[in-house]
Amino acid sequence: MADSSFDIVSKVERQEVDNALNQAAKEISQRYDFKNVGASISWSGEKILMQANSEDRVNAILDVFQTKLVKRGISLKALDAGEPQLSGKEYKIFASIEEGISQENAKKVAKIIRDEGPKGVKAQVQGDELRVSSKSRDDLQAVQALLKGQDFDFALQFVNYR
């Protein structure tokens, strides 16, 4: 019988991020505490730009956006938000959505699988994802449970289980 396998990826549904951003923009335009502070959130190329006339307000915009992301099932580990920066009379925060598993993070995950996972499970890095294979499907499910119990600083999803 052939080996069973699955892939570990770190992907974000771009449409869901866009929906969360649109919901946050709508809430910001309607909330009383955001009136007359120049509050806005929008795409700026590949980054998300949040701006307002005070540091507190721009942090509140970030909080609203994070709430919308969570409601849409997107891990906050995928959001890389910078610190508020003063630009003229406005404060701005640039945030980006991180996708893919970096080489060093993939090596960390592979090491955990090798050290703590069941014997006979192989993990190999393939670009920005990790392929895990084994003869036993039970071993693969044990690896998934092991990784779900770990606290990584990036989001993980398991796909292509076969």
PDB file of C-alpha atoms in Angstrom:
ATOM      1  CA  MET A   1       0.000   0.000   0.000  1.00  0.00           C
ATOM      2  CA  ALA A   2       1.255   3.512  -0.846  1.00  0.00           C
ATOM      3  CA  ASP A   3       2.123   6.076   1.802  1.00  0.00           C
ATOM      4  CA  SER A   4      -0.598   8.405   3.039  1.00  0.00           C
ATOM      5  CA  SER A   5       0.287  12.085   3.249  1.00  0.00           C
ATOM      6  CA  PHE A   6      -0.904  15.615   3.917  1.00  0.00           C
ATOM      7  CA  ASP A   7       0.543  19.082   3.418  1.00  0.00           C
ATOM      8  CA  ILE A   8       1.090  21.717   6.098  1.00  0.00           C
ATOM      9  CA  VAL A   9       0.546  25.199   4.666  1.00  0.00           C
ATOM     10  CA  SER A  10       0.055  28.741   5.877  1.00  0.00           C
ATOM     11  CA  LYS A  11      -2.437  30.302   3.498  1.00  0.00           C
ATOM     12  CA  VAL A  12      -5.020  33.028   3.892  1.00  0.00           C
ATOM     13  CA  GLU A  13      -8.176  33.364   1.815  1.00  0.00           C
ATOM     14  CA  ARG A  14      -7.697  36.781   0.180  1.00  0.00           C
ATOM     15  CA  GLN A  15     -11.457  37.239  -0.322  1.00  0.00           C
ATOM     16  CA  GLU A  16     -12.113  36.708   3.386  1.00  0.00           C
ATOM     17  CA  VAL A  17      -9.497  39.352   4.269  1.00  0.00           C
ATOM     18  CA  ASP A  18     -11.156  41.711   1.787  1.00  0.00           C
ATOM     19  CA  ASN A  19     -14.577  41.013   3.332  1.00  0.00           C
ATOM     20  CA  ALA A  20     -13.216  41.655   6.839  1.00  0.00           C
ATOM     21  CA  LEU A  21     -11.647  44.911   5.652  1.00  0.00           C
ATOM     22  CA  ASN A  22     -14.925  46.046   4.066  1.00  0.00           C
ATOM     23  CA  GLN A  23     -16.873  45.192   7.243  1.00  0.00           C
ATOM     24  CA  ALA A  24     -14.344  47.104   9.359  1.00  0.00           C
ATOM     25  CA  ALA A  25     -14.542  50.119   7.014  1.00  0.00           C
ATOM     26  CA  LYS A  26     -18.343  50.087   7.268  1.00  0.00           C
ATOM     27  CA  GLU A  27     -18.264  49.893  11.074  1.00  0.00           C
ATOM     28  CA  ILE A  28     -15.677  52.702  11.256  1.00  0.00           C
ATOM     29  CA  SER A  29     -17.818  54.942   9.049  1.00  0.00           C
ATOM     30  CA  GLN A  30     -20.873  54.367  11.271  1.00  0.00           C
ATOM     31  CA  ARG A  31     -19.445  54.442  14.814  1.00  0.00           C
ATOM     32  CA  TYR A  32     -19.797  57.654  16.791  1.00  0.00           C
ATOM     33  CA  ASP A  33     -16.314  57.497  18.317  1.00  0.00           C
ATOM     34  CA  PHE A  34     -14.770  57.539  14.822  1.00  0.00           C
ATOM     35  CA  LYS A  35     -16.619  60.688  13.694  1.00  0.00           C
ATOM     36  CA  ASN A  36     -14.391  63.677  12.779  1.00  0.00           C
ATOM     37  CA  VAL A  37     -11.095  61.887  13.448  1.00  0.00           C
ATOM     38  CA  GLY A  38     -10.238  61.101   9.815  1.00  0.00           C
ATOM     39  CA  ALA A  39     -10.491  57.371  10.515  1.00  0.00           C
ATOM     40  CA  SER A  40     -10.124  55.054   7.540  1.00  0.00           C
ATOM     41  CA  ILE A  41      -8.953  51.579   6.569  1.00  0.00           C
ATOM     42  CA  SER A  42      -8.119  50.531   3.009  1.00  0.00           C
ATOM     43  CA  TRP A  43      -5.812  48.524   0.786  1.00  0.00           C
ATOM     44  CA  SER A  44      -2.579  50.280  -0.154  1.00  0.00           C
ATOM     45  CA  GLY A  45      -1.044  47.961  -2.736  1.00  0.00           C
ATOM     46  CA  GLU A  46      -0.456  44.649  -0.958  1.00  0.00           C
ATOM     47  CA  LYS A  47      -0.591  46.258   2.491  1.00  0.00           C
ATOM     48  CA  ILE A  48      -3.535  47.452   4.567  1.00  0.00           C
ATOM     49  CA  LEU A  49      -3.419  51.104   5.603  1.00  0.00           C
ATOM     50  CA  MET A  50      -5.201  52.318   8.743  1.00  0.00           C
ATOM     51  CA  GLN A  51      -5.149  56.017   9.581  1.00  0.00           C
ATOM     52  CA  ALA A  52      -6.668  58.477  12.059  1.00  0.00           C
ATOM     53  CA  ASN A  53      -5.703  61.723  13.769  1.00  0.00           C
ATOM     54  CA  SER A  54      -4.702  60.137  17.108  1.00  0.00           C
ATOM     55  CA  GLU A  55      -2.729  57.105  18.159  1.00  0.00           C
ATOM     56  CA  ASP A  56      -5.632  55.764  20.237  1.00  0.00           C
ATOM     57  CA  ARG A  57      -8.058  55.957  17.322  1.00  0.00           C
ATOM     58  CA  VAL A  58      -5.707  54.221  14.887  1.00  0.00           C
ATOM     59  CA  ASN A  59      -5.165  51.429  17.443  1.00  0.00           C
ATOM     60  CA  ALA A  60      -8.962  51.177  17.799  1.00  0.00           C
ATOM     61  CA  ILE A  61      -9.226  50.760  13.995  1.00  0.00           C
ATOM     62  CA  LEU A  62      -6.689  47.919  14.196  1.00  0.00           C
ATOM     63  CA  ASP A  63      -8.763  46.332  16.985  1.00  0.00           C
ATOM     64  CA  VAL A  64     -11.964  46.538  14.898  1.00  0.00           C
ATOM     65  CA  PHE A  65     -10.139  44.971  11.913  1.00  0.00           C
ATOM     66  CA  GLN A  66      -8.717  42.146  14.069  1.00  0.00           C
ATOM     67  CA  THR A  67     -12.203  41.429  15.427  1.00  0.00           C
ATOM     68  CA  LYS A  68     -13.568  41.152  11.879  1.00  0.00           C
ATOM     69  CA  LEU A  69     -10.707  38.821  10.856  1.00  0.00           C
ATOM     70  CA  VAL A  70     -11.418  36.491  13.791  1.00  0.00           C
ATOM     71  CA  LYS A  71     -15.137  36.410  12.966  1.00  0.00           C
ATOM     72  CA  ARG A  72     -14.207  35.374   9.416  1.00  0.00           C
ATOM     73  CA  GLY A  73     -12.014  32.529  10.647  1.00  0.00           C
ATOM     74  CA  ILE A  74      -8.636  34.085   9.822  1.00  0.00           C
ATOM     75  CA  SER A  75      -5.873  33.587  12.377  1.00  0.00           C
ATOM     76  CA  LEU A  76      -4.385  36.795  13.773  1.00  0.00           C
ATOM     77  CA  LYS A  77      -0.978  35.133  13.437  1.00  0.00           C
ATOM     78  CA  ALA A  78      -1.252  35.832   9.694  1.00  0.00           C
ATOM     79  CA  LEU A  79      -1.637  39.585  10.331  1.00  0.00           C
ATOM     80  CA  ASP A  80       1.628  41.497  10.658  1.00  0.00           C
ATOM     81  CA  ALA A  81       0.731  44.988  11.889  1.00  0.00           C
ATOM     82  CA  GLY A  82       3.375  47.624  12.470  1.00  0.00           C
ATOM     83  CA  GLU A  83       3.506  50.310  15.134  1.00  0.00           C
ATOM     84  CA  PRO A  84       1.536  53.572  14.745  1.00  0.00           C
ATOM     85  CA  GLN A  85       3.646  56.148  12.903  1.00  0.00           C
ATOM     86  CA  LEU A  86       3.085  59.886  12.899  1.00  0.00           C
ATOM     87  CA  SER A  87       2.843  61.179   9.334  1.00  0.00           C
ATOM     88  CA  GLY A  88       2.088  64.877   9.198  1.00  0.00           C
ATOM     89  CA  LYS A  89      -0.974  65.304  11.415  1.00  0.00           C
ATOM     90  CA  GLU A  90      -2.136  61.709  11.079  1.00  0.00           C
ATOM     91  CA  TYR A  91      -1.140  58.429  12.649  1.00  0.00           C
ATOM     92  CA  LYS A  92      -0.843  55.456  10.304  1.00  0.00           C
ATOM     93  CA  ILE A  93      -0.479  51.719  10.748  1.00  0.00           C
ATOM     94  CA  PHE A  94       0.595  49.521   7.859  1.00  0.00           C
ATOM     95  CA  ALA A  95      -0.341  45.843   8.141  1.00  0.00           C
ATOM     96  CA  SER A  96       0.390  42.946   5.835  1.00  0.00           C
ATOM     97  CA  ILE A  97      -0.962  39.432   5.530  1.00  0.00           C
ATOM     98  CA  GLU A  98       1.763  36.793   5.892  1.00  0.00           C
ATOM     99  CA  GLU A  99       1.440  33.706   3.710  1.00  0.00           C
ATOM    100  CA  GLY A 100       3.629  30.664   3.275  1.00  0.00           C
ATOM    101  CA  ILE A 101       5.909  28.936   5.747  1.00  0.00           C
ATOM    102  CA  SER A 102       9.473  30.268   5.758  1.00  0.00           C
ATOM    103  CA  GLN A 103      12.370  27.806   5.453  1.00  0.00           C
ATOM    104  CA  GLU A 104      13.429  28.151   9.098  1.00  0.00           C
ATOM    105  CA  ASN A 105       9.826  27.745  10.347  1.00  0.00           C
ATOM    106  CA  ALA A 106       9.390  24.667   8.130  1.00  0.00           C
ATOM    107  CA  LYS A 107      12.590  23.222   9.604  1.00  0.00           C
ATOM    108  CA  LYS A 108      11.293  23.860  13.144  1.00  0.00           C
ATOM    109  CA  VAL A 109       8.042  22.018  12.368  1.00  0.00           C
ATOM    110  CA  ALA A 110       9.931  19.128  10.703  1.00  0.00           C
ATOM    111  CA  LYS A 111      12.221  18.849  13.756  1.00  0.00           C
ATOM    112  CA  ILE A 112       9.217  18.676  16.108  1.00  0.00           C
ATOM    113  CA  ILE A 113       7.675  15.941  13.933  1.00  0.00           C
ATOM    114  CA  ARG A 114      10.971  13.993  13.931  1.00  0.00           C
ATOM    115  CA  ASP A 115      11.610  14.377  17.675  1.00  0.00           C
ATOM    116  CA  GLU A 116       8.127  14.052  19.173  1.00  0.00           C
ATOM    117  CA  GLY A 117       6.059  12.422  16.431  1.00  0.00           C
ATOM    118  CA  PRO A 118       5.485   8.719  15.794  1.00  0.00           C
ATOM    119  CA  LYS A 119       8.314   6.698  14.230  1.00  0.00           C
ATOM    120  CA  GLY A 120       8.149   6.205  10.472  1.00  0.00           C
ATOM    121  CA  VAL A 121       6.706   9.645   9.737  1.00  0.00           C
ATOM    122  CA  LYS A 122       8.643  11.624   7.142  1.00  0.00           C
ATOM    123  CA  ALA A 123       8.485  15.415   6.727  1.00  0.00           C
ATOM    124  CA  GLN A 124       9.974  17.197   3.724  1.00  0.00           C
ATOM    125  CA  VAL A 125      10.032  20.890   2.858  1.00  0.00           C
ATOM    126  CA  GLN A 126       8.552  21.735  -0.548  1.00  0.00           C
ATOM    127  CA  GLY A 127       8.816  25.440  -1.262  1.00  0.00           C
ATOM    128  CA  ASP A 128       6.620  27.287   1.227  1.00  0.00           C
ATOM    129  CA  GLU A 129       4.850  24.174   2.477  1.00  0.00           C
ATOM    130  CA  LEU A 130       5.692  20.940   4.268  1.00  0.00           C
ATOM    131  CA  ARG A 131       4.688  17.440   3.102  1.00  0.00           C
ATOM    132  CA  VAL A 132       4.219  14.846   5.835  1.00  0.00           C
ATOM    133  CA  SER A 133       3.938  11.186   4.850  1.00  0.00           C
ATOM    134  CA  SER A 134       3.641   7.832   6.593  1.00  0.00           C
ATOM    135  CA  LYS A 135       2.369   4.319   5.960  1.00  0.00           C
ATOM    136  CA  SER A 136      -0.149   4.684   8.791  1.00  0.00           C
ATOM    137  CA  ARG A 137      -3.007   7.195   8.680  1.00  0.00           C
ATOM    138  CA  ASP A 138      -3.224   7.002  12.470  1.00  0.00           C
ATOM    139  CA  ASP A 139       0.348   8.301  12.675  1.00  0.00           C
ATOM    140  CA  LEU A 140      -0.580  11.231  10.425  1.00  0.00           C
ATOM    141  CA  GLN A 141      -3.529  12.082  12.655  1.00  0.00           C
ATOM    142  CA  ALA A 142      -1.215  11.892  15.682  1.00  0.00           C
ATOM    143  CA  VAL A 143       1.138  14.371  13.967  1.00  0.00           C
ATOM    144  CA  GLN A 144      -1.777  16.736  13.301  1.00  0.00           C
ATOM    145  CA  ALA A 145      -2.844  16.537  16.957  1.00  0.00           C
ATOM    146  CA  LEU A 146       0.767  17.134  18.050  1.00  0.00           C
ATOM    147  CA  LEU A 147       1.101  20.236  15.845  1.00  0.00           C
ATOM    148  CA  LYS A 148      -2.284  21.633  16.921  1.00  0.00           C
ATOM    149  CA  GLY A 149      -1.044  21.439  20.505  1.00  0.00           C
ATOM    150  CA  GLN A 150       2.071  23.498  19.697  1.00  0.00           C
ATOM    151  CA  ASP A 151       2.094  27.304  19.812  1.00  0.00           C
ATOM    152  CA  PHE A 152       3.739  28.579  16.633  1.00  0.00           C
ATOM    153  CA  ASP A 153       4.038  32.261  15.724  1.00  0.00           C
ATOM    154  CA  PHE A 154       2.462  31.542  12.330  1.00  0.00           C
ATOM    155  CA  ALA A 155      -0.844  30.008  11.254  1.00  0.00           C
ATOM    156  CA  LEU A 156      -0.979  26.362  10.101  1.00  0.00           C
ATOM    157  CA  GLN A 157      -3.534  24.548   7.988  1.00  0.00           C
ATOM    158  CA  PHE A 158      -3.569  20.894   6.952  1.00  0.00           C
ATOM    159  CA  VAL A 159      -4.545  20.207   3.316  1.00  0.00           C
ATOM    160  CA  ASN A 160      -4.395  17.431   0.663  1.00  0.00           C
ATOM    161  CA  TYR A 161      -4.969  14.598   3.117  1.00  0.00           C
ATOM    162  CA  ARG A 162      -4.764  11.365   1.115  1.00  0.00           C
TER     163      ARG A 162
END
